[in-house]
XYZ file of C-alpha atoms in Angstrom:
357
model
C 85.073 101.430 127.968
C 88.661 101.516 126.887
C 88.808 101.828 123.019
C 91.210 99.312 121.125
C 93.743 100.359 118.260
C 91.836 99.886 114.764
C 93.158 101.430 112.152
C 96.509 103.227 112.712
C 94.153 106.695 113.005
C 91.261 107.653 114.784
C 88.712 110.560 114.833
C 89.960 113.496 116.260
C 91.095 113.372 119.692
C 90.723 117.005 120.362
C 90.682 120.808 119.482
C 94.162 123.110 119.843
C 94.141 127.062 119.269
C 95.812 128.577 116.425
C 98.296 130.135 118.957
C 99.624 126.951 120.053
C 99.878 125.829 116.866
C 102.219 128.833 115.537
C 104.127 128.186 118.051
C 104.334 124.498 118.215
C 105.478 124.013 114.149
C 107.248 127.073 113.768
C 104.513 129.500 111.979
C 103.418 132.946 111.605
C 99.661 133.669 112.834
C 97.843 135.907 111.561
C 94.294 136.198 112.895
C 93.143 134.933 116.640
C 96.023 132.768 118.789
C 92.446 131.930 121.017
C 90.556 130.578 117.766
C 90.189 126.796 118.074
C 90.526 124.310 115.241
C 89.672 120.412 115.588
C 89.638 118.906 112.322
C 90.752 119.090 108.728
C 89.550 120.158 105.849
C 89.832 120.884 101.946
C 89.685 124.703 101.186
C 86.301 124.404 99.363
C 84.928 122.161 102.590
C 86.490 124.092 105.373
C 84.607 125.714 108.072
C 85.001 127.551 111.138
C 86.612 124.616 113.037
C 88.720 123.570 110.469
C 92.149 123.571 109.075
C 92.823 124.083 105.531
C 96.384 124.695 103.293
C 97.111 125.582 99.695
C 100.869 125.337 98.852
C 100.370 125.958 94.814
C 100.102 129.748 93.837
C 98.485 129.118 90.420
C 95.118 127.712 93.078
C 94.823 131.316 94.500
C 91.707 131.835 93.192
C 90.488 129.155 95.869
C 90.745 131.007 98.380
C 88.266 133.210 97.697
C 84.734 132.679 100.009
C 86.867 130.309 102.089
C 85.383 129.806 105.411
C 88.161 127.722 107.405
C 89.171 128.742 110.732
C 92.751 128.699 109.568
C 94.917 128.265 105.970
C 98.365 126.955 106.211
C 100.031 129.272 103.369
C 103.424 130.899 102.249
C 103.658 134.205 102.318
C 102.993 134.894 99.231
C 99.828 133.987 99.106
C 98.842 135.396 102.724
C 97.533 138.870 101.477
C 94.989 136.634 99.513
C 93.690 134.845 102.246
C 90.152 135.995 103.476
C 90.548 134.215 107.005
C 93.072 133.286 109.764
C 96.351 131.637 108.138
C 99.283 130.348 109.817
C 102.424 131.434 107.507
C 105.140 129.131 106.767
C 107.801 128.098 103.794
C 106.140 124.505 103.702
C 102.644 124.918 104.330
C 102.269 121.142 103.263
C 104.517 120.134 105.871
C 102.567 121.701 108.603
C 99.584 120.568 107.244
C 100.742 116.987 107.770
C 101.899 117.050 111.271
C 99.252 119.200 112.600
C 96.759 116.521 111.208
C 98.784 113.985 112.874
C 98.225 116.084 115.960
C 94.094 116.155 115.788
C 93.974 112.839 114.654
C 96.761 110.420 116.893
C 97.364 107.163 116.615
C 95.373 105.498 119.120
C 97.209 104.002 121.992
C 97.366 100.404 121.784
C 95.477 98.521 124.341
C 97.877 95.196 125.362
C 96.142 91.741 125.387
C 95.610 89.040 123.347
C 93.090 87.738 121.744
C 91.563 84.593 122.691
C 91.118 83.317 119.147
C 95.323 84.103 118.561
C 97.778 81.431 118.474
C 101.171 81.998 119.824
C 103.650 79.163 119.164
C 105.832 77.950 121.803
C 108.989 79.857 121.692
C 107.519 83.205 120.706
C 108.427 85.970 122.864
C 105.670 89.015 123.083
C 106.008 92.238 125.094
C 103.442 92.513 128.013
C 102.671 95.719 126.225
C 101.487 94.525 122.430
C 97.926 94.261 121.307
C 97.832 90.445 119.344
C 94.388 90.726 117.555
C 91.936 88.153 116.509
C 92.825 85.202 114.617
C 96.432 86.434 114.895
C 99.476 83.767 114.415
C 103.146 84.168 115.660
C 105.600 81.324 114.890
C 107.693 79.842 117.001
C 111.044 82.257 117.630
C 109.370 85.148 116.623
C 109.656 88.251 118.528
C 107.020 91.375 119.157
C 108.585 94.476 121.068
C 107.109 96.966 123.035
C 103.397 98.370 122.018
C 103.533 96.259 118.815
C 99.599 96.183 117.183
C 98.750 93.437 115.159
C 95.209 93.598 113.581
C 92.975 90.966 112.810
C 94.450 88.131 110.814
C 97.587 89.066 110.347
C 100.455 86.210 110.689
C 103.797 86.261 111.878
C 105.717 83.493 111.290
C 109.097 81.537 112.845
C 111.918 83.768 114.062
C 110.370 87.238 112.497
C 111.495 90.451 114.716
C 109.390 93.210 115.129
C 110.544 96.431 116.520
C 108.542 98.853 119.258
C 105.329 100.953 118.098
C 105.123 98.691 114.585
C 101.828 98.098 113.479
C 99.955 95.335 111.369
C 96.885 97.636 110.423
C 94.777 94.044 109.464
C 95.737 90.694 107.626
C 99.293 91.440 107.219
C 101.861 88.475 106.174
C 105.227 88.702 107.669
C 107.013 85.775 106.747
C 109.784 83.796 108.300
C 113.077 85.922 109.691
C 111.873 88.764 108.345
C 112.775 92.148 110.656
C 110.532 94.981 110.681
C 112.288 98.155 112.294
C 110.106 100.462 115.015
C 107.071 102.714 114.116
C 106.731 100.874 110.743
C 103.335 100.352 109.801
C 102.507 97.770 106.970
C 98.621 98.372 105.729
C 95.880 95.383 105.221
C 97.330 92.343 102.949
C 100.561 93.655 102.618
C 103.026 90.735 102.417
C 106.982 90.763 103.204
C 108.996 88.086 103.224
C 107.952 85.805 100.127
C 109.473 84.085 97.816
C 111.345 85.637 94.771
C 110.977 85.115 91.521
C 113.896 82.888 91.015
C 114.071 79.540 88.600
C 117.273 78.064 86.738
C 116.169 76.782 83.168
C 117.091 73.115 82.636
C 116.612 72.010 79.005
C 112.615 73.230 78.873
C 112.125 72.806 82.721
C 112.058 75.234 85.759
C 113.757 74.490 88.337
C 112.890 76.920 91.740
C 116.344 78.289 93.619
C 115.731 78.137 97.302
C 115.161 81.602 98.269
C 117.572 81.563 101.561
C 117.701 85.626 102.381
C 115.140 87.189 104.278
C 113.728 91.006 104.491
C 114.947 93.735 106.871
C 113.562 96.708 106.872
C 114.187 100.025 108.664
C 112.646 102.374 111.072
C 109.491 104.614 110.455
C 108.769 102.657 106.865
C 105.445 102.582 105.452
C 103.864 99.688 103.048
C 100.917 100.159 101.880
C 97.590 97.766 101.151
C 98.490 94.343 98.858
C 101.889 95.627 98.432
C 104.527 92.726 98.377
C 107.941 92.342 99.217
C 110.423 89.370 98.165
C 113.024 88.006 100.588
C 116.600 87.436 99.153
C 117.807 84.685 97.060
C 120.712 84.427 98.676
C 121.697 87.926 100.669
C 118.399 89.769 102.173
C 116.017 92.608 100.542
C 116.722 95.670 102.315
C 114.379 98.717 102.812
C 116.090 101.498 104.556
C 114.598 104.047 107.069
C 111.699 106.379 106.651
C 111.033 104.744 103.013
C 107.653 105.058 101.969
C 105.475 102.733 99.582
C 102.470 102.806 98.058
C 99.808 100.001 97.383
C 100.193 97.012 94.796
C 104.103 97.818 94.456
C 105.977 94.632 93.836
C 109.344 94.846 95.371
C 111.746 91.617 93.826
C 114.178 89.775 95.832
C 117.565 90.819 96.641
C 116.500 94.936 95.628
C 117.841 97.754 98.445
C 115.972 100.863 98.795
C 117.683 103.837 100.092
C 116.674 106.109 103.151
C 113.799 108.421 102.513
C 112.885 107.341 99.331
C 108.661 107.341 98.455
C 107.397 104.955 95.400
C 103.943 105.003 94.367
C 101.123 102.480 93.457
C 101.741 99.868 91.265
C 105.088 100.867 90.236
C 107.364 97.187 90.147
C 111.132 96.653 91.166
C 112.777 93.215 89.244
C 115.336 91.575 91.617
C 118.779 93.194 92.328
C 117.433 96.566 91.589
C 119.029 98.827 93.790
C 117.878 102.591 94.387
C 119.107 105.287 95.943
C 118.333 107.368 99.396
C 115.338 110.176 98.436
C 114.237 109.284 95.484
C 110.943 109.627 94.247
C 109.542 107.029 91.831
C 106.005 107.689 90.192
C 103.035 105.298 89.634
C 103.281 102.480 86.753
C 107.275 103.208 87.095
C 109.067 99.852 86.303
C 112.475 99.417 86.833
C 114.157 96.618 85.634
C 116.507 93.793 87.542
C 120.179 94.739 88.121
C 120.028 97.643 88.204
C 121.534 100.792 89.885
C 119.812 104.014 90.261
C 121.525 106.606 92.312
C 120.701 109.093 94.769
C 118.091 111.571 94.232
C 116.296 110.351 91.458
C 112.722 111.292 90.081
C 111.355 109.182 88.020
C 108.011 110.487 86.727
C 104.299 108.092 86.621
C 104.749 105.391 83.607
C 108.194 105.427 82.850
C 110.314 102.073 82.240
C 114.301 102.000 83.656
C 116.416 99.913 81.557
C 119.745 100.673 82.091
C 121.594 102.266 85.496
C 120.945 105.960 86.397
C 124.048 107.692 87.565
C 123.701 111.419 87.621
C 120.543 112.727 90.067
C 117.375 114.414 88.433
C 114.735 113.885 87.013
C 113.565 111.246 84.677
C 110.883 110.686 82.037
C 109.758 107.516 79.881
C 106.992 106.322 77.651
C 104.713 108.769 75.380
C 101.163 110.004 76.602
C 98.358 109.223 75.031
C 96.817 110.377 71.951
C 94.185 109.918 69.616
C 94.396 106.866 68.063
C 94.783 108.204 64.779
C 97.823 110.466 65.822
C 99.248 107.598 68.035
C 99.293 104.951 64.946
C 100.872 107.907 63.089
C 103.850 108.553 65.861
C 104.251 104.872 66.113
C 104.794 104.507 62.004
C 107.156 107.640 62.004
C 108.857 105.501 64.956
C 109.627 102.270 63.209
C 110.924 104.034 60.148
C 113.670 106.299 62.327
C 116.382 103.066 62.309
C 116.113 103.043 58.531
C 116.693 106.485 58.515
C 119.661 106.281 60.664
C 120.967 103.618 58.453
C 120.360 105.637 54.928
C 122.065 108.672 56.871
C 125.100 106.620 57.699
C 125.329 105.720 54.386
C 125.478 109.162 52.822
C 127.884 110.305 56.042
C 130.104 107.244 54.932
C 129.906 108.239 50.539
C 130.970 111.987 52.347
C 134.326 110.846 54.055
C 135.234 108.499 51.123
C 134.541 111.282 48.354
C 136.474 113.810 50.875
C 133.833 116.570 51.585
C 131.986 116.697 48.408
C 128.456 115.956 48.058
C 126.304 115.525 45.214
């Protein structure tokens, strides 16, 4: 029976020797180019089928009593290795597109579902798979070997490139464009409204949100995440950017090319940030922003003001015992009446010229 695309992997789809693979990504063998490998593994739960990597040299020590049939290592850490490795400057790297290789996104079987509903107007490649209890709006377009899972809704005049995927239960909402091989995870939803009121006296009064989402090719959203359309001119997520799950994204931001945020970190509106950056979990960056190119912002720190030089960037204290953390808070609160009392004697200095008491 011909297997339908689930999830946007699969169970391996076969085994490769190590030979190929050195040659394939670039690598250095040493051990047998005949040995065959069909799955992946962590260094502690490798065995003789399996492929392994360790890219950190202070985790050594675990490869001792390893029993992969290959590690993906630099060579500094070959002459430590007890088994096959294939030798390379990014072992991580490797790691990641030979798992892509034993474990391919399954080709997507076209049909559609009886249980869909397809608005007049829609136009759907002969190609796409339209799962059950799938909507497309009227207008709406689905290119070439486009999945949609189960549930997931695509409403009026939305574009969606080739080879996207709609793992399951994905909202993309109206005009919204979704460049090829992006692939938007379970209950991710783009193309909502912002967050935008005008205060009145002590009402709220909601601004239309007229903009709409476009996002790039080869972008990845992850589960629950959600994405704002534009007030007024559209959200924009470049190419290749990659987000995690529960990140809120607010209307009107722009993410650069190549850029990766993790879970649960929050964009206000009119952020903008750069191409490459990296932005850690619980990161909050606040609206109006502009952070520039090349940024690292490390797990839990708050962005308050624009970031104009690249680097890296840290915010908010770790915890500590309670008893040391009331303590550091105290000491805290009293440092602005400090800065005031040494004002004061910096000011008694100039007018008594240089002397001090």
């Amino acid at each position: 029976a011909k297997q339908r695309a689930g999830s946007p992997r699969r169970w391996p789809m076969a085994d490769i020797t190590l030979g190929e693979l050195a040659v394939r990504y670039g690598l250095t063998l040493r051990g047998d180019p005949a040995r065959r490998v069909d799955h992946v593994a962590t260094l502690s739960g490798a065995g003789p089928g399996s492929v392994a990597f360790l890219a950190n040299p202070k985790l050594a020590d675990s490869l001792a009593g390893c029993r992969a049939g290959v590690v993906i290592l630099t060579p500094a850490l070959e002459a430590d290795c007890p088994v096959e490795c294939l030798v390379g400057r990014n072992p991580h790297a490797a790691f990641a597109r030979i798992a892509a290789e034993l474990y391919p996104a399954m080709p997507v079987a076209p049909g559609v579902h009886p249980s869909a509903v397809i608005e007049e107007g829609a136009v759907v490649d002969a190609t796409a798979h339209i799962g059950a209890q799938c909507f497309i709006g009227a207008g709406a377009r689905i290119g070439a070997r486009v999945y949609l899972g189960p549930g997931c809704i695509v409403a009026a005049g939305a574009e969606l490139a080739e080879d996207v995927r709609l793992v399951a239960r994905v909202t993309v909402l109206e005009r919204v464009q979704i460049g090829a091989r992006s692939i938007l995870h379970p209950g991710a939803v783009i193309g909502a409204e912002g967050f935008g009121y005008a205060l009145e006296g002590e009402r709220w009064i909601a601004v239309p949100q007229v903009g709409t989402v476009r996002i790039g090719a080869d972008v990845e959203i992850g589960a629950n995440t959600t994405v704002d359309r534009g007030a007024i001119e559209d959200t924009v997520i470049a190419e290749g950017v990659k987000i995690d799950n529960l990140v809120q994204i607010g209307h009107n931001c722009t993410i650069g090319a190549h850029t990766a945020i993790a879970g649960c970190a929050g964009l206000a509106g009119s952020s903008h940030l750069g191409a490459r950056c990296r932005v850690g979990g619980g990161v909050g960056i606040a609206g109006h922003l502009r952070i520039c190119d090349d940024v690292t912002l490390t797990g839990f720190t708050l962005v308050v003001g624009d970031i104009r030089e690249p680097g890296i960037y840290s915010g908010g204290i770790p915890a500590e015992p309670a008893a040391d953390w009331r303590r550091i808070v105290g000491r805290l609160k009293r440092i602005d009446g400090l800065a005031r009392r040494v004002g004061e004697l910096e000011r008694q200095t100039a007018e008594g010229g240089g002397e001090t008491t």
